[in-house]
Amino acid sequence: MKLALVVGARPNFVKISPLIKAINEHNKSTLPQIQYILVHTGQHYDSFMSDSFFQSLQIPKPHFNLGIGSGTHAEQVGNTMIAFEKVLKSEQPDWVVVVGDVNATLACSITAKKEQIKVCHIEAGLRSGDMTMPEEINRLVTDRLSDLLLTPDQLSSKNLQQEGTDVDKIKMVGNIMIDTLNDALETAGMLELDEIIQRNSADEVNKNPEADSYALITLHRPSNVDQVEDLTKIVQFFIDQAASQIPLVWPVHPRTLKNLERFELLETLRKNNNIILLQPLNYFDMLKLNSQAKMVITDSGGLQEECTVLGTPCITMRFNTERPITLQEHGGTSVLVGNDLSKVKLSFNAALNQKRESRIPELWDGHAAVRCLAEIIKY
Ligand code: UD1
């Protein structure tokens, strides 16, 4: 059996790494071997967003890099389809395995189905119900086309059933990202906070936040960072209210950095002694910072899940989430606040007095990749 494994953007790398390890383990047995090719669409291309993840997660060099880079959604999806079709025609895999919800996930599943190649979607069934999110469109189309839908939790399996997906195609395998997290905890635990901060900062940092005494921030969604009014309001909150109570550590996503510069907000942030701006971090650095943070303020989906498992209070600057299992009302540690700063402020004050409490949803046990592979083989 031959698999084409697809990655495109940062959150994909964390999900494909355990699957490759599971394939390598399987191939040590006497069972029929599984061949794979790794295809990187190149949507995320710079060393901070891509190479550092390949290195830290020991992902082998991709067999194909489609070099798609930045662009509009249609450019990214269209260019990926054109390039990926050539790979499929020459490589003839039995399966295309896609993960997550980025543009590569969508583009490669459409291309595969048109070539009549089976599609397996890992992290199937997540739904925010918000069609203004490009990721929601990617999820819906990918799931509609997939032959095997591997879900992280029961809520996602239920979403698929409610949409009329054949129940035989849906298998709950748990959260593959937690395989990576569990594997990395020991290495991350040995890192020092001040060393991470010095190594990832462009500026001289005089402040070294201590464990349990800083807030970790990540923001990249268009709904928070693309409009001058929204981003200005958020930055004002950080400067005027948050940073006066606790140091803020903020690894800045390239989309956000461009906009902070464009909206002339970057210098004010830089000048604030209690705000530490960092470049995008490698996986271990991020894990260490998360596991020692007083709280996380984010609009990332993956971080909501990691916070739940690590027990970090998570203030999620989104109006909805495709990952309800991470919310406090479903047993997680995350609270949705949109970009309503009065809600952000309330949750921020609450989190200052909150204790960490790790929550582990069903099958988020570090063995999801083995179950994914078993389902593909069984199909
Ligand atoms: C993408 C995903 C999103 C995911 C996020 C994580 C889609 C639709 N969105 O959003 O689901 O949560 O990645 O990071 O697929 N850039 C660089 N260097 C890079 C990559 C990007 O400078 O290595 C710049 C691009 O030029 C672009 C901006 O960052 O201007 C945004 O990149 P893009 O790939 O369009 O989407 P993300 O916002 O990263």
GROMACS .gro file of C-alpha atoms and ligand atoms in nm:
model
  418
    1MET     CA    1   0.000   0.000   0.000
    2LYS     CA    2   0.125   0.347  -0.085
    3LEU     CA    3   0.017   0.667   0.093
    4ALA     CA    4   0.065   1.028  -0.014
    5LEU     CA    5   0.083   1.236   0.306
    6VAL     CA    6   0.009   1.605   0.261
    7VAL     CA    7   0.124   1.904   0.467
    8GLY     CA    8   0.100   2.273   0.384
    9ALA     CA    9   0.099   2.501   0.685
   10ARG     CA   10   0.236   2.506   1.038
   11PRO     CA   11  -0.048   2.328   1.220
   12ASN     CA   12  -0.019   2.032   0.978
   13PHE     CA   13   0.339   1.950   1.070
   14VAL     CA   14   0.245   1.865   1.430
   15LYS     CA   15  -0.020   1.622   1.302
   16ILE     CA   16   0.181   1.439   1.036
   17SER     CA   17   0.489   1.372   1.249
   18PRO     CA   18   0.327   1.097   1.466
   19LEU     CA   19   0.176   0.930   1.159
   20ILE     CA   20   0.518   0.900   0.995
   21LYS     CA   21   0.656   0.753   1.318
   22ALA     CA   22   0.368   0.502   1.325
   23ILE     CA   23   0.438   0.400   0.963
   24ASN     CA   24   0.808   0.352   1.041
   25GLU     CA   25   0.720   0.137   1.343
   26HIS     CA   26   0.477  -0.069   1.136
   27ASN     CA   27   0.745  -0.128   0.874
   28LYS     CA   28   0.972  -0.286   1.136
   29SER     CA   29   0.720  -0.571   1.162
   30THR     CA   30   0.680  -0.863   0.922
   31LEU     CA   31   0.342  -0.728   0.805
   32PRO     CA   32   0.309  -0.599   0.445
   33GLN     CA   33   0.510  -0.277   0.421
   34ILE     CA   34   0.354   0.066   0.383
   35GLN     CA   35   0.522   0.301   0.140
   36TYR     CA   36   0.469   0.673   0.171
   37ILE     CA   37   0.557   0.995  -0.001
   38LEU     CA   38   0.550   1.323   0.189
   39VAL     CA   39   0.423   1.623  -0.008
   40HIS     CA   40   0.470   1.979   0.129
   41THR     CA   41   0.260   2.228  -0.064
   42GLY     CA   42   0.487   2.509   0.060
   43GLN     CA   43   0.204   2.736   0.184
   44HIS     CA   44   0.419   2.805   0.490
   45TYR     CA   45   0.772   2.837   0.365
   46ASP     CA   46   1.000   3.040   0.588
   47SER     CA   47   1.241   2.890   0.835
   48PHE     CA   48   1.038   2.993   1.141
   49MET     CA   49   0.704   2.868   1.010
   50SER     CA   50   0.823   2.550   0.840
   51ASP     CA   51   1.188   2.436   0.863
   52SER     CA   52   1.211   2.468   1.240
   53PHE     CA   53   0.912   2.233   1.276
   54PHE     CA   54   1.059   1.976   1.039
   55GLN     CA   55   1.377   1.982   1.247
   56SER     CA   56   1.227   1.979   1.593
   57LEU     CA   57   0.966   1.713   1.511
   58GLN     CA   58   1.212   1.503   1.309
   59ILE     CA   59   0.991   1.505   1.002
   60PRO     CA   60   1.187   1.373   0.703
   61LYS     CA   61   1.258   1.601   0.410
   62PRO     CA   62   0.949   1.602   0.186
   63HIS     CA   63   0.974   1.398  -0.135
   64PHE     CA   64   0.796   1.685  -0.311
   65ASN     CA   65   0.778   2.055  -0.226
   66LEU     CA   66   0.520   2.226  -0.446
   67GLY     CA   67   0.653   2.574  -0.360
   68ILE     CA   68   0.309   2.738  -0.356
   69GLY     CA   69   0.391   3.016  -0.104
   70SER     CA   70   0.162   3.310  -0.029
   71GLY     CA   71  -0.130   3.436  -0.232
   72THR     CA   72  -0.505   3.471  -0.232
   73HIS     CA   73  -0.709   3.164  -0.139
   74ALA     CA   74  -0.788   3.090  -0.504
   75GLU     CA   75  -0.421   3.124  -0.596
   76GLN     CA   76  -0.307   2.894  -0.315
   77VAL     CA   77  -0.577   2.632  -0.379
   78GLY     CA   78  -0.556   2.650  -0.760
   79ASN     CA   79  -0.176   2.638  -0.778
   80THR     CA   80  -0.168   2.350  -0.529
   81MET     CA   81  -0.419   2.150  -0.735
   82ILE     CA   82  -0.222   2.197  -1.057
   83ALA     CA   83   0.106   2.091  -0.898
   84PHE     CA   84  -0.040   1.808  -0.688
   85GLU     CA   85  -0.215   1.650  -0.987
   86LYS     CA   86   0.127   1.597  -1.148
   87VAL     CA   87   0.255   1.427  -0.832
   88LEU     CA   88  -0.046   1.195  -0.821
   89LYS     CA   89  -0.014   1.102  -1.188
   90SER     CA   90   0.352   1.009  -1.149
   91GLU     CA   91   0.333   0.848  -0.802
   92GLN     CA   92  -0.007   0.671  -0.821
   93PRO     CA   93  -0.066   0.634  -0.443
   94ASP     CA   94  -0.354   0.424  -0.310
   95TRP     CA   95  -0.449   0.690  -0.056
   96VAL     CA   96  -0.406   1.062  -0.007
   97VAL     CA   97  -0.396   1.143   0.364
   98VAL     CA   98  -0.478   1.503   0.457
   99VAL     CA   99  -0.481   1.659   0.804
  100GLY     CA  100  -0.651   1.964   0.956
  101ASP     CA  101  -0.825   2.241   0.767
  102VAL     CA  102  -0.576   2.457   0.578
  103ASN     CA  103  -0.582   2.536   0.207
  104ALA     CA  104  -0.354   2.238   0.131
  105THR     CA  105  -0.610   2.004   0.294
  106LEU     CA  106  -0.884   2.125   0.063
  107ALA     CA  107  -0.679   2.148  -0.256
  108CYS     CA  108  -0.524   1.802  -0.225
  109SER     CA  109  -0.845   1.622  -0.135
  110ILE     CA  110  -1.026   1.764  -0.439
  111THR     CA  111  -0.734   1.672  -0.665
  112ALA     CA  112  -0.718   1.319  -0.524
  113LYS     CA  113  -1.089   1.251  -0.573
  114LYS     CA  114  -1.074   1.374  -0.932
  115GLU     CA  115  -0.792   1.124  -0.986
  116GLN     CA  116  -1.011   0.860  -0.818
  117ILE     CA  117  -0.771   0.812  -0.532
  118LYS     CA  118  -0.910   0.742  -0.186
  119VAL     CA  119  -0.891   1.027   0.067
  120CYS     CA  120  -0.841   0.989   0.441
  121HIS     CA  121  -0.902   1.300   0.653
  122ILE     CA  122  -0.738   1.312   0.994
  123GLU     CA  123  -0.916   1.561   1.226
  124ALA     CA  124  -1.248   1.516   1.045
  125GLY     CA  125  -1.582   1.644   1.169
  126LEU     CA  126  -1.480   1.969   1.338
  127ARG     CA  127  -1.739   2.241   1.273
  128SER     CA  128  -1.756   2.602   1.385
  129GLY     CA  129  -2.073   2.669   1.185
  130ASP     CA  130  -1.907   2.991   1.067
  131MET     CA  131  -1.889   3.008   0.690
  132THR     CA  132  -1.686   3.330   0.699
  133MET     CA  133  -1.388   3.122   0.817
  134PRO     CA  134  -1.183   2.984   0.525
  135GLU     CA  135  -1.100   2.682   0.742
  136GLU     CA  136  -1.471   2.593   0.778
  137ILE     CA  137  -1.510   2.577   0.399
  138ASN     CA  138  -1.197   2.362   0.382
  139ARG     CA  139  -1.335   2.125   0.647
  140LEU     CA  140  -1.678   2.088   0.489
  141VAL     CA  141  -1.552   2.012   0.140
  142THR     CA  142  -1.274   1.780   0.258
  143ASP     CA  143  -1.511   1.579   0.477
  144ARG     CA  144  -1.771   1.554   0.201
  145LEU     CA  145  -1.510   1.405  -0.032
  146SER     CA  146  -1.329   1.177   0.214
  147ASP     CA  147  -1.358   0.798   0.210
  148LEU     CA  148  -1.231   0.759   0.565
  149LEU     CA  149  -1.305   1.025   0.828
  150LEU     CA  150  -1.092   0.997   1.142
  151THR     CA  151  -1.228   1.217   1.418
  152PRO     CA  152  -1.067   1.345   1.739
  153ASP     CA  153  -1.378   1.323   1.960
  154GLN     CA  154  -1.742   1.213   1.980
  155LEU     CA  155  -1.877   1.563   1.910
  156SER     CA  156  -1.700   1.561   1.571
  157SER     CA  157  -1.829   1.212   1.488
  158LYS     CA  158  -2.180   1.334   1.574
  159ASN     CA  159  -2.144   1.637   1.344
  160LEU     CA  160  -2.063   1.406   1.054
  161GLN     CA  161  -2.354   1.174   1.128
  162GLN     CA  162  -2.590   1.471   1.143
  163GLU     CA  163  -2.470   1.579   0.797
  164GLY     CA  164  -2.558   1.233   0.665
  165THR     CA  165  -2.209   1.085   0.636
  166ASP     CA  166  -2.214   0.706   0.615
  167VAL     CA  167  -2.137   0.586   0.971
  168ASP     CA  168  -1.904   0.314   0.842
  169LYS     CA  169  -1.668   0.582   0.713
  170ILE     CA  170  -1.643   0.760   1.053
  171LYS     CA  171  -1.393   0.636   1.310
  172MET     CA  172  -1.305   0.815   1.630
  173VAL     CA  173  -0.930   0.781   1.683
  174GLY     CA  174  -0.854   1.062   1.931
  175ASN     CA  175  -0.637   1.366   1.881
  176ILE     CA  176  -0.318   1.299   1.685
  177MET     CA  177  -0.169   1.632   1.792
  178ILE     CA  178  -0.158   1.507   2.150
  179ASP     CA  179   0.072   1.222   2.035
  180THR     CA  180   0.324   1.491   1.943
  181LEU     CA  181   0.264   1.682   2.265
  182ASN     CA  182   0.316   1.376   2.487
  183ASP     CA  183   0.633   1.281   2.300
  184ALA     CA  184   0.775   1.631   2.335
  185LEU     CA  185   0.698   1.701   2.702
  186GLU     CA  186   1.023   1.566   2.838
  187THR     CA  187   1.246   1.759   2.595
  188ALA     CA  188   1.045   2.078   2.643
  189GLY     CA  189   1.064   2.035   3.020
  190MET     CA  190   1.443   2.058   3.009
  191LEU     CA  191   1.442   2.401   2.839
  192GLU     CA  192   1.491   2.723   3.037
  193LEU     CA  193   1.239   3.007   2.998
  194ASP     CA  194   1.498   3.285   2.987
  195GLU     CA  195   1.706   3.099   2.729
  196ILE     CA  196   1.398   3.057   2.502
  197ILE     CA  197   1.321   3.426   2.532
  198GLN     CA  198   1.675   3.547   2.462
  199ARG     CA  199   1.713   3.310   2.164
  200ASN     CA  200   1.386   3.416   2.000
  201SER     CA  201   1.392   3.789   2.052
  202ALA     CA  202   1.523   4.043   1.806
  203ASP     CA  203   1.545   4.308   2.079
  204GLU     CA  204   1.748   4.321   2.396
  205VAL     CA  205   1.525   4.166   2.667
  206ASN     CA  206   1.594   4.278   3.021
  207LYS     CA  207   1.295   4.107   3.170
  208ASN     CA  208   1.288   3.731   3.229
  209PRO     CA  209   0.940   3.621   3.325
  210GLU     CA  210   0.917   3.337   3.571
  211ALA     CA  211   0.697   3.029   3.566
  212ASP     CA  212   0.331   3.100   3.639
  213SER     CA  213   0.378   3.476   3.611
  214TYR     CA  214   0.327   3.572   3.245
  215ALA     CA  215   0.057   3.556   2.978
  216LEU     CA  216   0.141   3.392   2.645
  217ILE     CA  217  -0.019   3.550   2.340
  218THR     CA  218  -0.070   3.432   1.981
  219LEU     CA  219  -0.293   3.596   1.722
  220HIS     CA  220  -0.314   3.538   1.347
  221ARG     CA  221  -0.676   3.520   1.236
  222PRO     CA  222  -0.793   3.774   0.980
  223SER     CA  223  -1.089   3.857   1.211
  224ASN     CA  224  -0.844   3.988   1.474
  225VAL     CA  225  -0.543   4.113   1.280
  226ASP     CA  226  -0.647   4.228   0.931
  227GLN     CA  227  -0.852   4.539   1.022
  228VAL     CA  228  -0.683   4.842   1.174
  229GLU     CA  229  -0.968   4.905   1.423
  230ASP     CA  230  -0.966   4.550   1.562
  231LEU     CA  231  -0.592   4.516   1.596
  232THR     CA  232  -0.557   4.865   1.746
  233LYS     CA  233  -0.820   4.788   2.012
  234ILE     CA  234  -0.645   4.464   2.105
  235VAL     CA  235  -0.301   4.626   2.123
  236GLN     CA  236  -0.443   4.907   2.338
  237PHE     CA  237  -0.582   4.649   2.580
  238PHE     CA  238  -0.246   4.476   2.602
  239ILE     CA  239  -0.060   4.800   2.664
  240ASP     CA  240  -0.305   4.983   2.892
  241GLN     CA  241  -0.444   4.698   3.098
  242ALA     CA  242  -0.285   4.356   3.060
  243ALA     CA  243   0.085   4.444   3.061
  244SER     CA  244   0.048   4.662   3.369
  245GLN     CA  245  -0.051   4.350   3.566
  246ILE     CA  246   0.161   4.072   3.420
  247PRO     CA  247   0.436   4.041   3.155
  248LEU     CA  248   0.310   3.943   2.810
  249VAL     CA  249   0.513   3.707   2.591
  250TRP     CA  250   0.401   3.727   2.227
  251PRO     CA  251   0.551   3.518   1.945
  252VAL     CA  252   0.427   3.712   1.641
  253HIS     CA  253   0.284   3.533   1.334
  254PRO     CA  254   0.405   3.677   0.997
  255ARG     CA  255   0.054   3.791   0.900
  256THR     CA  256   0.024   3.980   1.229
  257LEU     CA  257   0.374   4.127   1.207
  258LYS     CA  258   0.301   4.271   0.863
  259ASN     CA  259  -0.019   4.429   0.992
  260LEU     CA  260   0.136   4.566   1.313
  261GLU     CA  261   0.391   4.741   1.093
  262ARG     CA  262   0.132   4.859   0.840
  263PHE     CA  263  -0.095   5.001   1.113
  264GLU     CA  264   0.205   5.160   1.291
  265LEU     CA  265   0.149   4.967   1.614
  266LEU     CA  266   0.476   4.781   1.631
  267GLU     CA  267   0.697   5.054   1.779
  268THR     CA  268   0.462   5.125   2.072
  269LEU     CA  269   0.457   4.756   2.154
  270ARG     CA  270   0.836   4.734   2.129
  271LYS     CA  271   0.882   5.024   2.367
  272ASN     CA  272   0.670   4.862   2.639
  273ASN     CA  273   0.899   4.697   2.895
  274ASN     CA  274   0.640   4.444   2.999
  275ILE     CA  275   0.567   4.316   2.646
  276ILE     CA  276   0.815   4.072   2.496
  277LEU     CA  277   0.779   4.021   2.122
  278LEU     CA  278   0.932   3.703   1.982
  279GLN     CA  279   0.968   3.547   1.639
  280PRO     CA  280   0.743   3.243   1.566
  281LEU     CA  281   0.869   2.964   1.794
  282ASN     CA  282   0.966   2.606   1.731
  283TYR     CA  283   0.742   2.339   1.878
  284PHE     CA  284   0.943   2.268   2.196
  285ASP     CA  285   0.984   2.635   2.285
  286MET     CA  286   0.611   2.694   2.244
  287LEU     CA  287   0.525   2.389   2.452
  288LYS     CA  288   0.754   2.500   2.733
  289LEU     CA  289   0.611   2.854   2.732
  290ASN     CA  290   0.255   2.718   2.733
  291SER     CA  291   0.318   2.469   3.012
  292GLN     CA  292   0.451   2.744   3.243
  293ALA     CA  293   0.219   3.031   3.148
  294LYS     CA  294  -0.034   3.181   3.391
  295MET     CA  295  -0.270   3.198   3.094
  296VAL     CA  296  -0.279   3.189   2.715
  297ILE     CA  297  -0.460   3.451   2.506
  298THR     CA  298  -0.501   3.316   2.153
  299ASP     CA  299  -0.709   3.273   1.839
  300SER     CA  300  -0.542   2.943   1.745
  301GLY     CA  301  -0.740   2.620   1.740
  302GLY     CA  302  -0.442   2.396   1.815
  303LEU     CA  303  -0.341   2.598   2.121
  304GLN     CA  304  -0.691   2.562   2.268
  305GLU     CA  305  -0.638   2.185   2.257
  306GLU     CA  306  -0.287   2.199   2.399
  307CYS     CA  307  -0.403   2.427   2.683
  308THR     CA  308  -0.678   2.180   2.772
  309VAL     CA  309  -0.431   1.894   2.805
  310LEU     CA  310  -0.169   2.106   2.984
  311GLY     CA  311  -0.429   2.272   3.207
  312THR     CA  312  -0.344   2.630   3.106
  313PRO     CA  313  -0.637   2.876   3.134
  314CYS     CA  314  -0.704   2.979   2.771
  315ILE     CA  315  -0.878   3.300   2.666
  316THR     CA  316  -0.987   3.238   2.308
  317MET     CA  317  -1.032   3.554   2.101
  318ARG     CA  318  -1.288   3.403   1.865
  319PHE     CA  319  -1.666   3.418   1.840
  320ASN     CA  320  -1.701   3.045   1.787
  321THR     CA  321  -1.486   2.736   1.784
  322GLU     CA  322  -1.477   2.413   1.586
  323ARG     CA  323  -1.324   2.257   1.899
  324PRO     CA  324  -1.603   2.280   2.162
  325ILE     CA  325  -1.445   1.998   2.360
  326THR     CA  326  -1.179   2.249   2.471
  327LEU     CA  327  -1.435   2.485   2.626
  328GLN     CA  328  -1.489   2.502   3.001
  329GLU     CA  329  -1.853   2.395   2.959
  330HIS     CA  330  -1.736   2.073   2.793
  331GLY     CA  331  -1.463   2.007   3.049
  332GLY     CA  332  -1.176   2.199   2.884
  333THR     CA  333  -0.987   2.511   2.995
  334SER     CA  334  -1.085   2.755   2.720
  335VAL     CA  335  -1.335   3.040   2.723
  336LEU     CA  336  -1.462   3.216   2.409
  337VAL     CA  337  -1.451   3.596   2.426
  338GLY     CA  338  -1.466   3.707   2.061
  339ASN     CA  339  -1.301   4.044   2.024
  340ASP     CA  340  -1.519   4.204   2.289
  341LEU     CA  341  -1.259   4.360   2.514
  342SER     CA  342  -1.486   4.384   2.816
  343LYS     CA  343  -1.515   4.003   2.804
  344VAL     CA  344  -1.141   3.967   2.746
  345LYS     CA  345  -1.080   4.180   3.051
  346LEU     CA  346  -1.316   3.979   3.275
  347SER     CA  347  -1.159   3.650   3.167
  348PHE     CA  348  -0.811   3.795   3.202
  349ASN     CA  349  -0.880   3.897   3.563
  350ALA     CA  350  -1.035   3.558   3.637
  351ALA     CA  351  -0.737   3.374   3.487
  352LEU     CA  352  -0.495   3.569   3.708
  353ASN     CA  353  -0.643   3.378   4.005
  354GLN     CA  354  -0.704   3.047   3.835
  355LYS     CA  355  -0.509   2.726   3.901
  356ARG     CA  356  -0.388   2.493   3.628
  357GLU     CA  357  -0.591   2.177   3.596
  358SER     CA  358  -0.515   1.934   3.318
  359ARG     CA  359  -0.813   1.779   3.134
  360ILE     CA  360  -0.768   1.483   2.902
  361PRO     CA  361  -1.060   1.406   2.668
  362GLU     CA  362  -1.132   1.045   2.568
  363LEU     CA  363  -0.855   0.890   2.351
  364TRP     CA  364  -0.628   1.196   2.371
  365ASP     CA  365  -0.376   0.948   2.500
  366GLY     CA  366  -0.076   0.975   2.269
  367HIS     CA  367  -0.172   0.673   2.056
  368ALA     CA  368  -0.399   0.829   1.794
  369ALA     CA  369  -0.153   0.784   1.505
  370VAL     CA  370  -0.138   0.407   1.554
  371ARG     CA  371  -0.518   0.398   1.545
  372CYS     CA  372  -0.523   0.615   1.229
  373LEU     CA  373  -0.288   0.376   1.052
  374ALA     CA  374  -0.485   0.072   1.171
  375GLU     CA  375  -0.805   0.219   1.025
  376ILE     CA  376  -0.640   0.288   0.689
  377ILE     CA  377  -0.504  -0.067   0.675
  378LYS     CA  378  -0.839  -0.215   0.779
  379TYR     CA  379  -1.039  -0.018   0.520
  380UD1     C1  380  -0.285   2.947   0.783
  380UD1     C2  381  -0.412   2.862   0.784
  380UD1     C3  382  -0.473   2.863   0.923
  380UD1     C4  383  -0.373   2.821   1.028
  380UD1     C5  384  -0.250   2.913   1.018
  380UD1     C6  385  -0.144   2.877   1.120
  380UD1     C7  386  -0.545   2.851   0.574
  380UD1     C8  387  -0.667   2.899   0.509
  380UD1     N1  388  -0.513   2.914   0.692
  380UD1     O1  389  -0.319   3.084   0.805
  380UD1     O2  390  -0.583   2.770   0.926
  380UD1     O3  391  -0.430   2.831   1.158
  380UD1     O4  392  -0.198   2.901   0.885
  380UD1     O5  393  -0.028   2.951   1.104
  380UD1     O6  394  -0.480   2.763   0.522
  380UD1     N2  395   0.382   3.402   0.564
  380UD1     C9  396   0.517   3.420   0.583
  380UD1     N3  397   0.594   3.310   0.601
  380UD1    C10  398   0.542   3.184   0.599
  380UD1    C11  399   0.404   3.169   0.582
  380UD1    C12  400   0.325   3.278   0.566
  380UD1     O7  401   0.568   3.532   0.584
  380UD1     O8  402   0.617   3.086   0.615
  380UD1    C13  403   0.294   3.520   0.543
  380UD1    C14  404   0.229   3.513   0.406
  380UD1     O9  405   0.304   3.579   0.311
  380UD1    C15  406   0.093   3.575   0.428
  380UD1    C16  407   0.068   3.559   0.576
  380UD1    O10  408   0.189   3.517   0.637
  380UD1    O11  409   0.096   3.713   0.397
  380UD1    C17  410  -0.042   3.460   0.601
  380UD1    O12  411  -0.012   3.330   0.547
  380UD1     P1  412  -0.126   3.233   0.490
  380UD1    O13  413  -0.067   3.105   0.451
  380UD1    O14  414  -0.208   3.305   0.391
  380UD1    O15  415  -0.228   3.206   0.609
  380UD1     P2  416  -0.215   3.201   0.769
  380UD1    O16  417  -0.270   3.330   0.822
  380UD1    O17  418  -0.077   3.163   0.812
   0.00000   0.00000   0.00000
